[in-house]
Amino acid sequence: MTRPRRTPALIVAIFVVTLLSKAAETAPVRDPEGAARQYRIARRLVAEGSADAAAALAKVFDLDPAGPLADDALVEQALLLPVATWPGDLGRIAAPEALRAAALLDRAIDGFPGGDRASEARVLRAFLRLEPLLGRDPARARLDLLGVATGAVDERWRSSARFGIAWIDERSGERERARSAYQRLAIDGATTPAGDRSRARLARMLLRDGKPGRAAALIEENAEEGGERETLALRDLAVRSTLRQAGVGGRWTGGTAVTAPSGLKGVAAAARLRDGGLLLADRRTGAVIEIEADGKTGARFALDGVQALTEDSMGRRFAAAGERLYRLLPSGPVAVAELGAFSPASAMTADGWGRLYLLDRHGERIGVLEPGAPSPAALAGVAKAPRLTGLVWDGARLVSLDARAKGLVEVLADGSLRPIAAVPCERPEALAADPAGEVAVLDSKADEVLLLGPDGQVRDRVSIRAAGLPRADTIVLGADGSLDLQAEGGGTTARFP
Amino acid sequence: MKTQASIALVALAVSVCLMSPAVPRAEEPPPPTPARPSSPLDAIRDDLLALRFESALAAIDAMLRDPALPASTRLDALVLRSQAHAASGALDAAEQDYREVLDLDPAFEPDPAVASRKAIARFEKARADRVGMLRIDLDPSDATVLVDGRPARRLADGTLPALAGSRTLRLERKGFDPLERTIDVQPGHETPFVVRLVPNVRSIVVRTEPDGVLVSVDDQPSGETARPKSGAPDAPAQLEIDDLAPGEHAITLRKPCYRTVRHRRMITVDLMDHAPLAIETVALDPVRSRLKLMGSIEGGEVRVDGNPAGTLPIEPLELCPGPRDVEVRAGGRVVWWARVELPEEGGLEVEVRPRPNLARVVAEWPRALSPFAESFSAAPPLPLPPGADLSSTHGWEAVQLPGGTDLAVTVTPAPGGGPADRGALYSPILRTVERIEGTLPDPSRPAWLESSTGMKLADSSVWGKAVVVEVAPGGPAAAANISVGDRVLAVGSSAVDGSRQAAAALRDAAPGSEIEVHVAGPQGAPRAVRVRTAPTPVIPVRHDGARSPAVVAAWAAADGAVAGGAAPSALANLALLLSGAGRHDLAADVLRRIPWGERKGVGAGTGAYLLGRELEFQGLEADARTAFLRARASLSTAPDDDGLEVAPAAADHLADLGVAPEPAAQPTGR
């Protein structure tokens, strides 16, 4: 019989005590009750729109970093930045805030993978990857969303993820895949926000497919009566196209409304806005003026030498002026890129991802400006292109006009051109497009505007003189299909509703 | 020696007497013979048996000195003392005892078996001094006689002994007026006394053909007539009803399947004849009522009072009048039930449509909630089980609900008879409990079918409201010459302002009906056209949010059991509700049973799509794939015939299940 050895036991005891004391030193202080109190305060501040809300939420996390409210604090901080909760909300967040939001959401995803906000965090994180910022990564976003769509318990975020996937597919040219997903959401979640949004996207696709009647009816079925201006404009366009298709109306010749905003002396560029408004650049006064949907004069930006204006599908407004590209923010114009070889630009448009395309003044070079890039890159293959006039994104294609060949061409991703249709006019000079894929062409010789369908067939025709204008240099199409004409050097806009 | 011997002999006789009950009561049944009670008299009897006369007499005397001694005990004690005195030869004392006994019971007579002749002579002397006899001639003879307020006994010869002197006699009998007389009783003499009581009620005998007739007098049930057990076999059935007060009475004779007879009868009393009044025989006429069942439960099996009566549609049923339980079964369940009251004259027409079976588990069903119950086949309320927690499914599952219950409810009425203020609605189908706060949910039948016009409308800020933007070729609108570009101005007599209002008005028209629609062309003048709508299933049904899933599920179960146009829609909606309640296996079972038939729009493909979703929920991927492939190959739509095609949506589900799209298999859109 041997005596028990006491020395190893003592060593183990000392080791355990040391470990515990170390743990006590390093473990964060937890105050669950304090966090709960602070969360109530933070929620109130969020509801009030207080500037202190973010700090209050941060304190919730600090008080109990592993507690049940920690993931709520992280996700809600990100929402304040603001992170898009639907793809339609993209474009509102700036790069620094997007970085902070990504960090917050990553912490929520990694730190609380089984938490009740995990699916939401994953969806929001995926949408962040779709923001028109440097580092945009639709492929990664799609993978993240697939994970939520096929695995999440919460139907709300499963639906959001599915909608996000369809939205990406639609922009990636996977139209049938997108259509299936939208249709599934419209059936399975008929009365949900995802269902409404899916119907609106389906309507847009049907409109392009030449089924405007069904598109109009689909929008009408949405649960929310009224809805966003953009959706209502789409419905108007669908009804217009339906009537035109049936030959019972919907034409521009129905009437003209002429507006002459005060202080506007010479229009150099114009762009229609998603909310029904109009953006005009006045070269003589060196200003960009917003005309709101109801005709009132809205924001005014001081900016000289504007050659082109555009608003992308996310509502971001850009002006090409001199050698720079400016983003028009409520606080004023902010230079975001150098135009370089594409200055001065003769036309500018944006695709569904927020990429900007610029046509140089000779109509020979097309530049593409990726979100966040300092300057446009030339599309390969266009260097030897024929002289092009105008550049528009028709919702699915980048379209330009070969003035010499008198034909519409599609500018492909590799810069090559693909003829779409011949343009039956004498001197085609300007282009505009609507969400139905219709393209309006200004014929300066015949002083008329033609509306061509995606197949190149003439769907409408209107005389410039009918509007009381001697001539027109600029044409823009609204989301509702209405046509605006402006003459360079004049301050008048004629609208064919 | 002789004296001692005779004393011993008497004592033996006394002991024999003492072993028997003290005083035999005339006209009284023998008392039961339980174990002898232990009382002071028992101890005295024991003394006497042991010939301890002195101690026995001392004990009796002591007992009789107690003024609170009950009269019957006092009587027994006196009789015992008289026997003791007589046995011991103390005849004077015995005579005195007899006097006191007769004061208490003038009908007393000593038992000659235990009393000596001398003692009996002394008794006779005492009785002759104190008691007279009344020979009463009573009518009715069984009337009760009270002398000075105390019941009096008559002797075997019919005479009634009474103490001499002025006595008050009262004669009573049920059905007669009581009578009081004062009479002077002569000691030792017999006095005749004739009394005839006056009746104040009359019994009657009701006679009927047939037997088994329920007789009510003044609306109070009195019994059923029956054939007399003796007598001629063809004698009428009869019922004797006792003690009717004189005057007019309403007599009602009622028997199922016979015409009820009501008549009034004057009842009088007869001083001479007390026999029941026989009423002439009433023959009841057989009668039948016509029950006409109207409605749309094609093939439904009709049962009346549980007996098969035919299959719907059915000729009017000839039934016995009165309350009848009528039920219609279809799809293996009761789809309609009602307790109807068939009148004797004419008949009854009843609208038979499927409706859920409601169970009410309440202390009392508030009258204010009658409309809710009347929407269903509501069984009589069940009592609230004590201590049951009906706010949980567990609590409800402990309640023995009738078989086939689709919906159960419990409510506690608000004070003052207002609407129910709290309660619970239990769905045995969904296994859910919904709390009731304030008011019960809408009980009405959901619209499984709506009207389709084959046209779509949209508003435009530029081109006007309610513009027709799509017309299905060959559809109702096309048949009515409505074209794209027309605007809907009014539906029926109601002007509409916008496409939503117009669509709702068109949708709400009775499916298959013809409605007048006022339209205007882009340039033309307004015109009225008649559109015959087509029925379309709606999955899920539209509602305003006030609908209770439990109520909708109950209606779906009832309507889904009945073959017809609405059944597939009802069953599909039931499946959606089951799915929403997490019962995906049941939802899948329901979807598999739906008889879609051959129809465009909502149809087999829609069912396959919904089935695929339920199977996907259950993780049955192979089966889900098969179902979605069927949906993808179809032209079916959702949520109605004018809705979206399910094929593309099925393709998206299939992609989740790893099935690549097959563009060639997909139908082209409209």
mmCIF file of N, CA and C in Angstrom, chain A residues 1 45 116 138 145 164 177 182 189 209 224 273 284 346 368 375 434 483 495:
data_model
loop_
_atom_site.group_PDB
_atom_site.id
_atom_site.type_symbol
_atom_site.label_atom_id
_atom_site.label_comp_id
_atom_site.label_asym_id
_atom_site.label_seq_id
_atom_site.Cartn_x
_atom_site.Cartn_y
_atom_site.Cartn_z
ATOM 1 N N MET A 1 0.852 -1.201 0.000
ATOM 2 C CA MET A 1 0.000 0.000 0.000
ATOM 3 C C MET A 1 0.886 1.249 0.000
ATOM 4 N N LEU A 45 -35.142 55.898 -29.081
ATOM 5 C CA LEU A 45 -34.374 56.881 -29.843
ATOM 6 C C LEU A 45 -34.435 56.578 -31.340
ATOM 7 N N ASP A 116 -31.832 34.974 -33.342
ATOM 8 C CA ASP A 116 -33.071 35.233 -34.079
ATOM 9 C C ASP A 116 -32.908 36.335 -35.130
ATOM 10 N N PRO A 138 -21.973 40.540 -56.714
ATOM 11 C CA PRO A 138 -23.284 39.876 -56.850
ATOM 12 C C PRO A 138 -23.199 38.358 -56.701
ATOM 13 N N LEU A 145 -27.483 34.606 -50.177
ATOM 14 C CA LEU A 145 -28.953 34.617 -50.182
ATOM 15 C C LEU A 145 -29.517 33.202 -50.377
ATOM 16 N N GLY A 164 -34.192 38.641 -53.502
ATOM 17 C CA GLY A 164 -32.851 39.142 -53.828
ATOM 18 C C GLY A 164 -32.190 38.299 -54.916
ATOM 19 N N ARG A 177 -35.058 32.318 -65.047
ATOM 20 C CA ARG A 177 -34.863 31.935 -63.657
ATOM 21 C C ARG A 177 -35.501 32.977 -62.727
ATOM 22 N N TYR A 182 -39.840 35.033 -59.161
ATOM 23 C CA TYR A 182 -40.836 36.079 -58.893
ATOM 24 C C TYR A 182 -42.230 35.471 -58.852
ATOM 25 N N GLY A 189 -46.462 33.836 -51.555
ATOM 26 C CA GLY A 189 -46.583 34.929 -50.582
ATOM 27 C C GLY A 189 -47.405 36.055 -51.171
ATOM 28 N N ASP A 209 -41.844 41.869 -72.577
ATOM 29 C CA ASP A 209 -42.197 40.719 -73.416
ATOM 30 C C ASP A 209 -43.393 41.005 -74.317
ATOM 31 N N GLU A 224 -51.031 46.698 -51.687
ATOM 32 C CA GLU A 224 -51.049 48.116 -51.327
ATOM 33 C C GLU A 224 -51.698 48.914 -52.459
ATOM 34 N N LEU A 273 -36.699 61.451 -64.010
ATOM 35 C CA LEU A 273 -36.410 60.852 -62.716
ATOM 36 C C LEU A 273 -37.423 59.752 -62.404
ATOM 37 N N ARG A 284 -26.464 78.086 -69.828
ATOM 38 C CA ARG A 284 -26.273 79.534 -69.737
ATOM 39 C C ARG A 284 -26.134 79.997 -68.286
ATOM 40 N N SER A 346 -21.026 63.073 -74.749
ATOM 41 C CA SER A 346 -22.214 63.480 -75.500
ATOM 42 C C SER A 346 -23.468 62.787 -74.955
ATOM 43 N N VAL A 368 -17.079 52.796 -69.654
ATOM 44 C CA VAL A 368 -17.927 52.254 -68.588
ATOM 45 C C VAL A 368 -17.251 52.562 -67.254
ATOM 46 N N SER A 375 -12.228 56.409 -62.730
ATOM 47 C CA SER A 375 -12.431 56.909 -64.092
ATOM 48 C C SER A 375 -12.991 55.786 -64.948
ATOM 49 N N ASP A 434 -37.692 53.808 -72.583
ATOM 50 C CA ASP A 434 -38.585 53.631 -71.432
ATOM 51 C C ASP A 434 -38.438 52.208 -70.889
ATOM 52 N N LEU A 483 -43.322 61.706 -73.143
ATOM 53 C CA LEU A 483 -42.159 62.207 -73.893
ATOM 54 C C LEU A 483 -41.945 63.679 -73.587
ATOM 55 N N ARG A 495 -44.238 68.477 -73.075
ATOM 56 C CA ARG A 495 -44.472 67.082 -72.648
ATOM 57 C C ARG A 495 -45.677 66.502 -73.365
#
